[in-house]
C-alpha positions in Angstrom: 12.3 -149.8 31.3 9.6 -150.4 33.1 9.8 -150.1 37.0 8.1 -151.2 39.5 7.4 -148.7 42.3 9.1 -151.2 44.9 12.2 -151.3 42.1 12.5 -147.1 40.7 16.2 -145.9 39.0 16.5 -144.5 43.5 16.1 -147.7 45.3 18.2 -149.5 42.2 21.0 -146.9 42.6 21.2 -147.4 46.3 20.3 -151.4 46.2 23.7 -151.0 44.3 25.9 -148.8 45.6 25.0 -150.9 49.2 25.8 -154.2 47.7 29.3 -152.4 46.0 30.1 -150.6 49.7 30.5 -147.1 47.9 31.1 -144.5 49.8 27.9 -141.8 49.1 25.4 -139.6 50.8 22.6 -138.9 50.0 20.8 -135.3 49.9 16.9 -134.3 49.5 15.9 -130.6 48.5 13.9 -129.1 46.1 13.1 -129.7 43.0 15.3 -129.1 40.5 16.5 -130.6 37.5 18.8 -127.5 35.6 23.1 -128.4 36.6 23.6 -124.7 38.5 20.3 -124.2 40.5 20.6 -127.9 41.9 24.2 -126.9 42.2 24.0 -124.5 44.4 20.3 -126.6 46.8 23.3 -129.2 47.2 26.2 -126.7 47.7 28.7 -128.0 45.8 30.4 -126.5 42.8 28.1 -126.6 39.1 31.1 -128.8 37.6 31.3 -131.6 39.7 27.6 -132.1 38.8 27.9 -135.9 36.8 25.6 -134.4 33.7 23.7 -137.6 32.1 22.7 -136.4 28.3 20.7 -139.5 26.9 21.7 -139.8 23.4 20.9 -141.7 20.2 22.5 -142.7 17.2 21.2 -141.1 13.8 21.6 -144.8 12.1 19.5 -147.2 11.2 19.8 -149.4 15.0 19.0 -146.2 17.2 21.8 -147.3 19.7 21.1 -145.3 22.9 23.8 -144.2 24.6 24.2 -142.5 28.4 27.1 -139.6 27.8 27.9 -138.0 31.2 29.9 -134.4 31.5 31.1 -132.1 33.9 27.4 -129.6 34.2 29.6 -126.9 33.8 30.4 -128.4 30.0 28.5 -129.0 26.4 28.1 -132.1 24.7 30.0 -132.6 21.6 27.9 -134.7 19.8 30.6 -135.8 17.5 33.1 -137.0 19.9 30.0 -138.8 21.3 30.1 -140.5 17.6 33.4 -141.0 17.8 33.0 -142.7 21.7 30.4 -145.0 20.8 31.6 -145.9 17.5 28.9 -143.9 15.1 28.3 -142.6 12.4 26.4 -139.4 14.1 24.6 -138.9 18.1 21.9 -136.6 18.4 19.6 -136.3 21.3 17.2 -138.2 22.9 13.5 -137.3 23.0 12.3 -136.7 26.8 10.1 -139.8 26.0 12.4 -141.7 24.5 15.0 -141.0 28.2 11.6 -141.4 30.0 11.2 -144.8 28.7 15.1 -146.5 28.8 16.2 -144.5 32.1 12.2 -144.6 34.1 13.7 -141.0 34.9 12.4 -137.9 33.7 15.3 -135.1 31.7 17.2 -133.5 34.8 16.8 -136.4 37.2 19.1 -139.6 34.8 21.8 -140.3 37.3 25.5 -141.1 35.5 24.9 -144.6 35.5 22.7 -147.5 33.2 21.1 -150.3 34.2 20.0 -150.9 30.6 22.3 -153.3 28.4 20.5 -151.5 25.6 22.0 -148.3 26.5 25.9 -147.5 26.7 27.2 -145.4 29.4 29.9 -143.0 27.9 31.7 -140.6 31.0 33.9 -137.7 29.8 37.0 -137.9 32.1 37.3 -134.1 33.2 34.4 -135.1 35.5 36.0 -137.8 37.3 39.9 -135.7 37.2 38.7 -132.6 38.4 36.7 -134.1 41.8 37.3 -136.7 44.3 33.4 -136.4 45.2 30.5 -136.4 41.8 27.1 -134.5 42.6 23.7 -136.1 40.5 20.1 -135.9 40.5 19.4 -139.4 42.0 16.4 -140.9 39.8 14.1 -138.1 40.5 14.7 -134.4 41.0 13.8 -133.8 44.8 17.2 -136.0 45.9 20.5 -136.2 45.0 23.4 -138.4 45.6 26.7 -137.1 45.9 29.0 -140.1 45.4 33.3 -141.1 45.3 34.4 -140.2 42.0 36.9 -143.8 42.3 33.5 -145.7 43.7 32.1 -143.9 40.6 33.9 -145.5 38.0 34.9 -149.4 39.4 30.8 -149.7 39.8 29.1 -148.0 36.6 32.2 -149.1 34.9 31.7 -146.2 32.2 33.7 -145.9 28.9 36.4 -143.4 29.6 36.1 -140.7 26.5 35.9 -136.9 25.6 32.8 -135.6 25.2 33.2 -131.8 26.2 32.9 -129.1 23.6 
């Protein structure tokens, strides 16, 4: 994914949310990518944070999967593989994450703007909270977004992913 200065992942998010009439707000804060620390900066619960982890298939096709889970939970790679319909999943490298999402690790939002990246969200995130929080393509900007608007706009596959 190549982004120009005028079409950053942050800009793509704002455009999509505005176009779809989403209920959201943007928070500015010091740069932070760790779920627990950024939750404190946002004033949100750690589990309310949508942790985005780019995974890839170990199969020959190299399918990319953006796994979204509550910030206070751990990812189960077997559940990622099952949900994605692949044999085995692993974490993508920081370089692959930057290339596929246009974001550094810790700044990846819970949206896929690439047809090559399958988006899967753990149901616990959207069932526990009416509003999710996430870094919005930048380490110094977060968004709080109504959970039902997230589902409506992102259209992720909903499947258990947590260990």
